[in-house]
Amino acid sequence: MRNISQDTVRMVTLRTEDVEQVTPDGTSATIAAIAFDVDRDVTFAATTCGGKILIWRTAGRRFLSPKESSFCFCGSYPTPDPRTVSLRVLAESSRLVLVSRSGDIVVWELSDSGDFNSDGDIVGAVETGILAASWSPDDAFIALTTVMSDGAEHGDENVILMNSMFDVLSEVPLETSEFGEDAPINTPNFHGSIGRAHLNTPEKATDQQESVDDDGLPRITWRGDGACFAVSTRSSRHPSRRVIRVYSHEGRLQSTSEPVPGLQANIVWRPNGSLIASTQIQIRSGPQDTHRNGNHNVVFFERNGLRHGEFSLRRPLTSDESSFYRIKDLLWSPDSVILAVWIEHTSGDTLQLWTSSNYHWKVSRTSSRVHYALAQLIVQTFAWDTCAGASDTGCVGVVDGGNYHILLTPFRTQNVPPPMSSHQLHVRVQQTAGDTSPSVLRRTPSHISLSPLNDILGAVWGDGHVVVWSLHTRIGPGTEKVMNPILLWTNDLGNENVLWRQLQVSILDTDTKQRILQVVVLGSAKQDFDVVDVHEVQLSPTEEETRIDETHWTAKLSGKDGRLMLDLGPLTSFWQSRDGGIFRVDSTQGAKAPLCHFPEFCFSGRLFVGLSSSGKLYCTTEGSKPAELVNNANSFTVASGFVVFTTNSHEAHFTPVGILVDHLINRSLAQDDSLMSNQVATDTWEKRRVERGSRIVTVVPSTMSLVLQMPRGNLETINPRPLVMEAVKNDLDAGRWQKAFLACRKHRINLSIIVEHNEDAFMAGVSQFVEQIQQVDYINLFLTNIGRSELSAKTISNVCDTVRLELQTKDMSKYVNSILTAYVVKIPPDYEAGLALLLHLRDLQPEQVEDAVKYIIFLVDADKLFDTALGMYDFSLVLLVAQHAQKDPREYLPFLRELRALPSHYQHFRIDDYLRRHEKALWNLHLAGPTYFQEALDYIERHQLYEAALEIWKATEQYRVVLGVYGNWLFDRRDYRQAALVFVEASDLRRAMVAHERALEWQELFQLSAKEEVPEDEVKEIAYRIAGELVSKKRYSEAARVFIDYAGDNRQAVTALVQGNEISEARRIVSLHGPPELLQEVIMPGALDIKAQLTDDLNEMREQLRKQLARLSELRIRKVQEPDSFYGTEQANMHNIDVMTDISMAPTAFTRYTTAPTTASKASKLSSKTKRKMERKVGSGRKGTVDEEEYILKSIAKLVARCGVTQVEVKKLLPHLLHFSQLHRSEACIVQQDMESFETELRDSIEEIWRSPSTTENTVQDSWANRMLIKEKEQLMDPLERVAKPIMESSDWGIGFLRTKANVPVAVGLPGCQ
């Protein structure tokens, strides 16, 4: 569904004066061969002039001014036969290779600018001459055909195969009777008698006259991959006919084509390797038994020589049956899509571009010239263009140059695959008498355009003829024609110096009294810049064909070979120059200053979105900088608020236009260009996979469809979710609830979008929603989708209740099923209200009850409904549900009979207990009376309904009993604190004291003992008991308080305080309560014990620190010396294995010294328990793991905290050791020195270990996979970066004068502080 549009035309002429500077015979110079040098952007040409072959060069793709449009002379080569067979640039070796008819192979070395570094070097020669030569696509081989006998055009021809160094690889005779290595196997036994007789019949010789078109020379063509080449040659034996032989790249004959009458010399292999194309002239017998030429066909052959289809060529317009007409050459496009046919006839030359769609070949483009100059190089550039029209019709047009039709298909109503179409518009324009225009193309338009806003079509011919039709496309269903085109306007621009190549058409309906048709035509002047010819025609609002007025103006543009670009606004045109600049075209300024620009020229563009020839898709707006969307796009369109494009990775992307505009505005406002990327992030856009090679034909917003064309030509219509959602949202905003609902239902979109899009608008328009939908099944479907959606429970309930109330207001009888659905799907479901509705219907409309019950049973599980009805204590409703649910009466009737025989409240208790509504059952049991109180207590204990029971029996005589049961339950659960409070509430103080004692709440315990007037001996017993428990819990101060206040035992109190290093308090107690001997007997020995314990702790910490420092040093040395072997990332016996990846692998959780395998490959199959176990293992610090160093660092950090606690204990002990005795003073000196030395050693160790600052990472979402990924990343980091450096607080914990030797008295026999 694409057309081939003209992009540029460039002509480079070999001037006579340039040739005369090289050779006197300048007028006879003709271009015989050309060669392209893509790397240097240079085109070489070989001309024949006299007895020399002259080599010229010119710019390849760079567009030159008319003064520069000529060739530069490079060099020459004299030869007795100056005919050129081949001219080729070898890119890898930077050489130009010339093969001449005389048999010489000449090579020139090329410089970086394309000039010759030296004279031509003859690297090979064939004495008898070379008839044909062809290089393989990769320039690795060259195939030649030669003649063995001198002077013989059809002698014994050979095929020579050489490599790029011109070494002969093989030489075989071209003409042979053998078929080749791929000869088919003949199995006559399967042919039968008639078949064998037919095989034995000799071939009938035909006296075929040689075609005047055939020059008798061979032709060579290579397959795209360079694995095979084919040679077309005419047999020297009678009958003389053309044969195609296929050879391998080693020079071995593979196959020979079947005989084809009239086969011509042209041959070209399709680059993808599927077919070999050639031409055939149809041979017909004349009235006098002579032969004359008929029509020409393009015939295809397979690699095995068999025919594979054909199509007939069209004669050029000016040629008739008696005129001269022949096929000069064939050529495939590199992507194997276009076949170019060069036709030579009496009136000039014609180039036809043929394309195939669904195995149908058609002429997509025709270029004609009266006569091509022999010394002129014409470079024409074409591009694919899709002609898509108004969004309400989805019309697409394709030019059929063979039948001279425009094929039109409105995809809104029909999807007709090519080569068929919904309507064929005949576009043939007869030439007028006396027309002397040099252009003969008056039947196939050079460009067609459909208006993006109106149902009109325009076509322009290269000579300036313009025609505009009004299509009158039928949108709705009907029996009339799909289209009824009416000629709207026509004109002939008539400028012979301008090639008109593009147009745009649109109609502006300003009001009911005025309609303006605008036709914008773009042309390229031969020796000047582009021009735009604009016609604005005022049409009659009643009679479409009547023209009231017409204005016309022409604007000269500032460049050449640009393109017109469309805008959604009518009567607005933009022009894009070759450098990507976008200009507004108007009658006053033409195209003066660019509004914005693309980074490079984009052939197609809409809304300033353009696709370049390299596949890059750009977007820009007025005054903004361009941005690149993707770099692998192959088609795009703008519709429904999206930029829709397909990529070579077989995906369709849908980019909101609003997002692109915001991005472009932000880029234009950015102060620093480096902060904004040139590319737009495409990962967040919606996309979907499409078939390989799909391209966009058009988008039909009215049907929410995207039409794609496959590489073969067939069409596929899809409904992408972004387009559907955009249409649904527009319908919802406009209040078209039914249309939005049906679209969601058709395309399987969750109907909750109707509420999610605008909840307030929906709630306000529920009445219109119900009125438009009306059908009960549709409303049920809507409510069901709402109930299953991800909306909040509150929103779901509000929507269901609002719709239900509206339905009840309109017609409860009609919408009873929908009302039941609203009750069921809301959160939480209201089954009881639904069943109550059934009871209401049973009284008012009993005929609907049965259907309603069946429906609600369909929605809800029958057992759940049975239980709900039973919970309503209505046995008639229970029976109604049970009967329609087809439950077995033997299962529920005995149970119901048993319930009916019970008293009312006890009956309700049994029902609620059956339904496991325990709190409600307990309430009904309470209502049953005091007789059932003991059963109620058992029920409370069985289901742990203590809090509910307290609420029920509050302010009753049974309240304390319930409290006692509750307290016992808490006591058994060892929740002694709560149990004590409950016992106090129940006035059971004795049991409350026991609970307080178990909870070690000694203040409350002794308060209750005083309140209960407990005997003194019992109080002392309790005091000793609870004080012992406090000491065991290391609550020494509290234990001492109990010993003093309630046991009267000062010795035990002092002992407890000394155990807790609370010596200051112990000395205060002794001085206050006595006896004084406790100082010598308890406190002073206890202080020495505490000092000994502190010394042991310091020694233990010092030993741990030194061991970990040694191990840390060992690990770091080994990690530096052998990093790969330490982490296990390399194995010595795997160096020569080629299949190993060259990507460095992350280290596992073990070093080379451990044997446990990695668990990364099984991570996805691990259970949650195993995952938690793995997390605990990571960083566990087992010896030999890579986490050992981190574990040591964390252990040292913990050691710092432990050191701080020890400092506090030493600080509390030192003053007392100083005051007791010389022994205690010396011990104070020792413990202070030990503490200071360890503190210094620890501080120095920390400074030595942590030499680099720590870093922190950003927080990520917590999950097992993320945590394990973080662990793997941390393994590649230095442990110093993972473990924060601990900080040692500088606190004044010691005694200053103990650090001075002069202030420390030393007794004889006692160790001092020296």
Short mmCIF file of N, CA and C in Angstrom, two decimals, residues 620-735:
data_model
loop_
_atom_site.label_atom_id
_atom_site.label_comp_id
_atom_site.label_asym_id
_atom_site.label_seq_id
_atom_site.Cartn_x
_atom_site.Cartn_y
_atom_site.Cartn_z
N THR A 620 9.94 17.55 16.28
CA THR A 620 10.28 18.92 16.64
C THR A 620 9.02 19.76 16.55
N THR A 621 9.05 20.91 17.18
CA THR A 621 7.95 21.86 17.12
C THR A 621 8.53 23.24 16.83
N GLU A 622 7.65 24.19 16.63
CA GLU A 622 8.10 25.53 16.28
C GLU A 622 8.91 26.13 17.42
N GLY A 623 10.14 26.52 17.10
CA GLY A 623 11.01 27.15 18.07
C GLY A 623 11.73 26.21 19.00
N SER A 624 11.60 24.90 18.82
CA SER A 624 12.24 23.95 19.72
C SER A 624 13.38 23.23 19.01
N LYS A 625 14.16 22.53 19.81
CA LYS A 625 15.26 21.75 19.27
C LYS A 625 14.76 20.35 18.95
N PRO A 626 15.30 19.73 17.93
CA PRO A 626 14.80 18.40 17.54
C PRO A 626 15.21 17.34 18.54
N ALA A 627 14.42 16.28 18.58
CA ALA A 627 14.70 15.13 19.44
C ALA A 627 14.52 13.86 18.63
N GLU A 628 15.33 12.89 18.94
CA GLU A 628 15.29 11.60 18.24
C GLU A 628 14.43 10.62 19.03
N LEU A 629 13.42 10.06 18.36
CA LEU A 629 12.57 9.08 19.02
C LEU A 629 13.22 7.71 19.00
N VAL A 630 13.49 7.18 17.84
CA VAL A 630 14.17 5.88 17.68
C VAL A 630 15.09 5.98 16.49
N ASN A 631 15.95 5.01 16.35
CA ASN A 631 16.88 5.00 15.21
C ASN A 631 16.68 3.78 14.32
N ASN A 632 15.56 3.05 14.50
CA ASN A 632 15.32 1.87 13.68
C ASN A 632 13.88 1.80 13.22
N ALA A 633 13.27 2.96 12.95
CA ALA A 633 11.88 2.99 12.50
C ALA A 633 11.81 2.70 11.01
N ASN A 634 10.69 2.12 10.56
CA ASN A 634 10.49 1.89 9.14
C ASN A 634 9.20 2.50 8.62
N SER A 635 8.30 2.95 9.50
CA SER A 635 7.08 3.65 9.07
C SER A 635 6.47 4.34 10.27
N PHE A 636 5.65 5.35 10.01
CA PHE A 636 5.01 6.06 11.11
C PHE A 636 3.79 6.79 10.59
N THR A 637 2.95 7.21 11.51
CA THR A 637 1.82 8.07 11.21
C THR A 637 1.43 8.79 12.49
N VAL A 638 0.66 9.85 12.35
CA VAL A 638 0.18 10.63 13.49
C VAL A 638 -1.34 10.60 13.47
N ALA A 639 -1.94 10.06 14.52
CA ALA A 639 -3.39 9.95 14.58
C ALA A 639 -3.81 9.69 16.02
N SER A 640 -5.03 10.12 16.34
CA SER A 640 -5.65 9.86 17.65
C SER A 640 -4.80 10.35 18.81
N GLY A 641 -4.02 11.42 18.58
CA GLY A 641 -3.20 11.94 19.65
C GLY A 641 -1.94 11.14 19.91
N PHE A 642 -1.56 10.26 18.99
CA PHE A 642 -0.37 9.44 19.15
C PHE A 642 0.51 9.58 17.91
N VAL A 643 1.80 9.45 18.12
CA VAL A 643 2.74 9.18 17.03
C VAL A 643 2.95 7.67 17.02
N VAL A 644 2.38 7.03 16.03
CA VAL A 644 2.43 5.57 15.92
C VAL A 644 3.53 5.22 14.93
N PHE A 645 4.46 4.37 15.32
CA PHE A 645 5.53 3.98 14.42
C PHE A 645 5.91 2.53 14.66
N THR A 646 6.38 1.90 13.62
CA THR A 646 6.88 0.53 13.68
C THR A 646 8.39 0.55 13.51
N THR A 647 9.04 -0.45 14.08
CA THR A 647 10.50 -0.51 14.06
C THR A 647 10.96 -1.80 13.38
N ASN A 648 12.24 -1.83 13.09
CA ASN A 648 12.82 -3.04 12.50
C ASN A 648 12.94 -4.18 13.50
N SER A 649 12.70 -3.90 14.77
CA SER A 649 12.64 -4.98 15.76
C SER A 649 11.24 -5.52 15.90
N HIS A 650 10.35 -5.19 14.95
CA HIS A 650 9.01 -5.76 14.83
C HIS A 650 8.14 -5.39 16.02
N GLU A 651 8.12 -4.11 16.33
CA GLU A 651 7.27 -3.59 17.40
C GLU A 651 6.56 -2.33 16.90
N ALA A 652 5.34 -2.15 17.37
CA ALA A 652 4.58 -0.93 17.10
C ALA A 652 4.53 -0.11 18.38
N HIS A 653 4.95 1.14 18.30
CA HIS A 653 5.01 2.03 19.46
C HIS A 653 3.93 3.10 19.33
N PHE A 654 3.43 3.51 20.48
CA PHE A 654 2.37 4.51 20.53
C PHE A 654 2.80 5.60 21.51
N THR A 655 3.23 6.72 20.96
CA THR A 655 3.77 7.81 21.77
C THR A 655 2.76 8.94 21.83
N PRO A 656 2.29 9.34 23.00
CA PRO A 656 1.36 10.46 23.08
C PRO A 656 2.01 11.75 22.60
N VAL A 657 1.28 12.49 21.79
CA VAL A 657 1.80 13.74 21.25
C VAL A 657 2.07 14.72 22.38
N GLY A 658 1.23 14.72 23.41
CA GLY A 658 1.44 15.64 24.52
C GLY A 658 2.76 15.43 25.21
N ILE A 659 3.17 14.17 25.37
CA ILE A 659 4.46 13.88 26.01
C ILE A 659 5.60 14.41 25.15
N LEU A 660 5.49 14.25 23.84
CA LEU A 660 6.55 14.73 22.95
C LEU A 660 6.64 16.25 23.01
N VAL A 661 5.50 16.92 23.02
CA VAL A 661 5.52 18.38 23.05
C VAL A 661 6.14 18.87 24.36
N ASP A 662 5.77 18.24 25.48
CA ASP A 662 6.36 18.64 26.76
C ASP A 662 7.86 18.42 26.77
N HIS A 663 8.29 17.31 26.19
CA HIS A 663 9.72 17.02 26.15
C HIS A 663 10.45 18.07 25.31
N LEU A 664 9.89 18.43 24.18
CA LEU A 664 10.54 19.42 23.32
C LEU A 664 10.58 20.79 23.98
N ILE A 665 9.50 21.15 24.68
CA ILE A 665 9.48 22.44 25.36
C ILE A 665 10.53 22.47 26.47
N ASN A 666 10.64 21.37 27.22
CA ASN A 666 11.63 21.31 28.29
C ASN A 666 13.04 21.40 27.73
N ARG A 667 13.27 20.78 26.58
CA ARG A 667 14.60 20.86 25.98
C ARG A 667 14.90 22.29 25.52
N SER A 668 13.89 22.97 25.01
CA SER A 668 14.11 24.35 24.55
C SER A 668 14.33 25.30 25.71
N LEU A 669 13.74 24.99 26.90
CA LEU A 669 13.91 25.85 28.06
C LEU A 669 15.16 25.53 28.85
N ALA A 670 15.77 24.37 28.58
CA ALA A 670 16.95 23.98 29.34
C ALA A 670 18.10 24.93 29.02
N GLN A 671 18.77 25.39 30.07
CA GLN A 671 19.89 26.31 29.90
C GLN A 671 21.12 25.59 29.38
N ASP A 672 21.30 24.37 29.85
CA ASP A 672 22.48 23.60 29.48
C ASP A 672 22.04 22.44 28.61
N ASP A 673 22.47 22.43 27.36
CA ASP A 673 22.06 21.35 26.46
C ASP A 673 22.56 20.00 26.91
N SER A 674 23.65 19.98 27.63
CA SER A 674 24.20 18.69 28.06
C SER A 674 23.32 17.99 29.07
N LEU A 675 22.43 18.77 29.72
CA LEU A 675 21.54 18.16 30.72
C LEU A 675 20.39 17.44 30.06
N MET A 676 20.05 17.72 28.83
CA MET A 676 18.93 17.11 28.14
C MET A 676 19.45 16.24 27.01
N SER A 677 19.06 15.00 27.00
CA SER A 677 19.49 14.08 25.96
C SER A 677 18.74 14.37 24.67
N ASN A 678 19.41 14.10 23.54
CA ASN A 678 18.77 14.26 22.24
C ASN A 678 17.73 13.19 22.00
N GLN A 679 17.81 12.07 22.70
CA GLN A 679 16.88 10.97 22.51
C GLN A 679 15.77 11.04 23.56
N VAL A 680 14.59 10.63 23.14
CA VAL A 680 13.44 10.57 24.04
C VAL A 680 13.34 9.15 24.57
N ALA A 681 13.13 9.03 25.88
CA ALA A 681 13.03 7.71 26.49
C ALA A 681 11.77 7.01 25.99
N THR A 682 11.93 5.88 25.30
CA THR A 682 10.80 5.16 24.72
C THR A 682 10.37 3.96 25.53
N ASP A 683 11.05 3.67 26.63
CA ASP A 683 10.71 2.47 27.39
C ASP A 683 9.35 2.60 28.08
N THR A 684 8.94 3.82 28.40
CA THR A 684 7.70 4.01 29.13
C THR A 684 6.48 4.03 28.22
N TRP A 685 6.68 4.05 26.91
CA TRP A 685 5.54 4.12 26.00
C TRP A 685 4.94 2.73 25.80
N GLU A 686 3.68 2.74 25.46
CA GLU A 686 3.02 1.47 25.17
C GLU A 686 3.48 0.95 23.81
N LYS A 687 3.67 -0.34 23.75
CA LYS A 687 4.09 -0.96 22.50
C LYS A 687 3.55 -2.38 22.46
N ARG A 688 3.58 -2.95 21.28
CA ARG A 688 3.14 -4.33 21.10
C ARG A 688 3.90 -4.95 19.95
N ARG A 689 4.01 -6.25 20.00
CA ARG A 689 4.71 -6.96 18.95
C ARG A 689 3.84 -7.05 17.71
N VAL A 690 4.48 -6.96 16.54
CA VAL A 690 3.79 -7.11 15.27
C VAL A 690 4.54 -8.13 14.44
N GLU A 691 3.93 -8.51 13.34
CA GLU A 691 4.57 -9.51 12.48
C GLU A 691 5.85 -8.94 11.86
N ARG A 692 6.78 -9.81 11.60
CA ARG A 692 8.09 -9.39 11.07
C ARG A 692 7.92 -8.59 9.78
N GLY A 693 8.57 -7.42 9.74
CA GLY A 693 8.56 -6.60 8.54
C GLY A 693 7.31 -5.78 8.33
N SER A 694 6.43 -5.67 9.33
CA SER A 694 5.17 -4.93 9.16
C SER A 694 5.45 -3.45 9.00
N ARG A 695 4.62 -2.81 8.17
CA ARG A 695 4.69 -1.36 7.98
C ARG A 695 3.28 -0.79 8.10
N ILE A 696 3.21 0.45 8.56
CA ILE A 696 1.92 1.09 8.78
C ILE A 696 1.35 1.56 7.44
N VAL A 697 0.06 1.24 7.22
CA VAL A 697 -0.66 1.76 6.07
C VAL A 697 -1.46 2.99 6.48
N THR A 698 -2.28 2.85 7.49
CA THR A 698 -3.06 3.98 7.98
C THR A 698 -3.64 3.64 9.34
N VAL A 699 -4.11 4.66 10.03
CA VAL A 699 -4.84 4.53 11.29
C VAL A 699 -6.24 5.08 11.07
N VAL A 700 -7.24 4.32 11.50
CA VAL A 700 -8.64 4.75 11.39
C VAL A 700 -9.14 5.01 12.80
N PRO A 701 -9.09 6.26 13.29
CA PRO A 701 -9.49 6.53 14.68
C PRO A 701 -10.93 6.18 14.97
N SER A 702 -11.82 6.32 13.96
CA SER A 702 -13.23 6.06 14.21
C SER A 702 -13.50 4.60 14.53
N THR A 703 -12.68 3.70 14.00
CA THR A 703 -12.83 2.27 14.30
C THR A 703 -11.71 1.76 15.21
N MET A 704 -10.87 2.68 15.70
CA MET A 704 -9.79 2.33 16.63
C MET A 704 -8.88 1.25 16.05
N SER A 705 -8.58 1.32 14.77
CA SER A 705 -7.83 0.27 14.09
C SER A 705 -6.56 0.81 13.49
N LEU A 706 -5.58 -0.06 13.42
CA LEU A 706 -4.29 0.20 12.78
C LEU A 706 -4.11 -0.82 11.67
N VAL A 707 -3.94 -0.35 10.45
CA VAL A 707 -3.78 -1.23 9.29
C VAL A 707 -2.30 -1.38 8.99
N LEU A 708 -1.83 -2.63 8.97
CA LEU A 708 -0.43 -2.94 8.70
C LEU A 708 -0.34 -3.77 7.43
N GLN A 709 0.76 -3.59 6.71
CA GLN A 709 1.02 -4.40 5.53
C GLN A 709 2.25 -5.25 5.76
N MET A 710 2.12 -6.53 5.47
CA MET A 710 3.22 -7.46 5.63
C MET A 710 4.16 -7.39 4.43
N PRO A 711 5.37 -7.91 4.57
CA PRO A 711 6.31 -7.85 3.43
C PRO A 711 5.78 -8.50 2.17
N ARG A 712 4.97 -9.54 2.31
CA ARG A 712 4.44 -10.21 1.12
C ARG A 712 3.40 -9.37 0.43
N GLY A 713 2.72 -8.48 1.18
CA GLY A 713 1.70 -7.62 0.60
C GLY A 713 0.35 -7.74 1.25
N ASN A 714 0.10 -8.81 2.01
CA ASN A 714 -1.19 -8.95 2.65
C ASN A 714 -1.36 -7.95 3.78
N LEU A 715 -2.60 -7.64 4.10
CA LEU A 715 -2.93 -6.62 5.09
C LEU A 715 -3.42 -7.26 6.37
N GLU A 716 -3.18 -6.57 7.46
CA GLU A 716 -3.66 -7.01 8.76
C GLU A 716 -4.17 -5.79 9.52
N THR A 717 -5.38 -5.90 10.04
CA THR A 717 -5.99 -4.82 10.81
C THR A 717 -6.03 -5.23 12.27
N ILE A 718 -5.45 -4.42 13.12
CA ILE A 718 -5.43 -4.69 14.55
C ILE A 718 -6.05 -3.50 15.28
N ASN A 719 -6.44 -3.74 16.51
CA ASN A 719 -6.99 -2.69 17.36
C ASN A 719 -6.10 -2.52 18.57
N PRO A 720 -5.05 -1.72 18.46
CA PRO A 720 -4.13 -1.55 19.58
C PRO A 720 -4.84 -0.92 20.78
N ARG A 721 -4.43 -1.35 21.96
CA ARG A 721 -5.07 -0.86 23.17
C ARG A 721 -4.96 0.66 23.34
N PRO A 722 -3.81 1.31 23.01
CA PRO A 722 -3.78 2.77 23.16
C PRO A 722 -4.84 3.48 22.32
N LEU A 723 -5.03 3.03 21.08
CA LEU A 723 -6.05 3.67 20.24
C LEU A 723 -7.44 3.42 20.80
N VAL A 724 -7.69 2.21 21.26
CA VAL A 724 -9.01 1.90 21.84
C VAL A 724 -9.24 2.74 23.09
N MET A 725 -8.23 2.81 23.95
CA MET A 725 -8.39 3.56 25.19
C MET A 725 -8.61 5.05 24.91
N GLU A 726 -7.94 5.58 23.91
CA GLU A 726 -8.13 6.99 23.58
C GLU A 726 -9.56 7.24 23.12
N ALA A 727 -10.10 6.35 22.26
CA ALA A 727 -11.48 6.51 21.81
C ALA A 727 -12.46 6.34 22.96
N VAL A 728 -12.19 5.39 23.85
CA VAL A 728 -13.08 5.17 24.99
C VAL A 728 -13.09 6.39 25.90
N LYS A 729 -11.93 6.97 26.16
CA LYS A 729 -11.87 8.15 27.02
C LYS A 729 -12.60 9.33 26.40
N ASN A 730 -12.47 9.49 25.09
CA ASN A 730 -13.20 10.58 24.43
C ASN A 730 -14.71 10.37 24.54
N ASP A 731 -15.16 9.14 24.39
CA ASP A 731 -16.59 8.86 24.52
C ASP A 731 -17.06 9.09 25.95
N LEU A 732 -16.26 8.72 26.93
CA LEU A 732 -16.64 8.94 28.32
C LEU A 732 -16.73 10.43 28.64
N ASP A 733 -15.78 11.20 28.13
CA ASP A 733 -15.83 12.64 28.37
C ASP A 733 -17.05 13.28 27.73
N ALA A 734 -17.48 12.73 26.59
CA ALA A 734 -18.65 13.27 25.89
C ALA A 734 -19.96 12.70 26.40
N GLY A 735 -19.92 11.79 27.36
CA GLY A 735 -21.14 11.20 27.90
C GLY A 735 -21.75 10.14 27.03
#
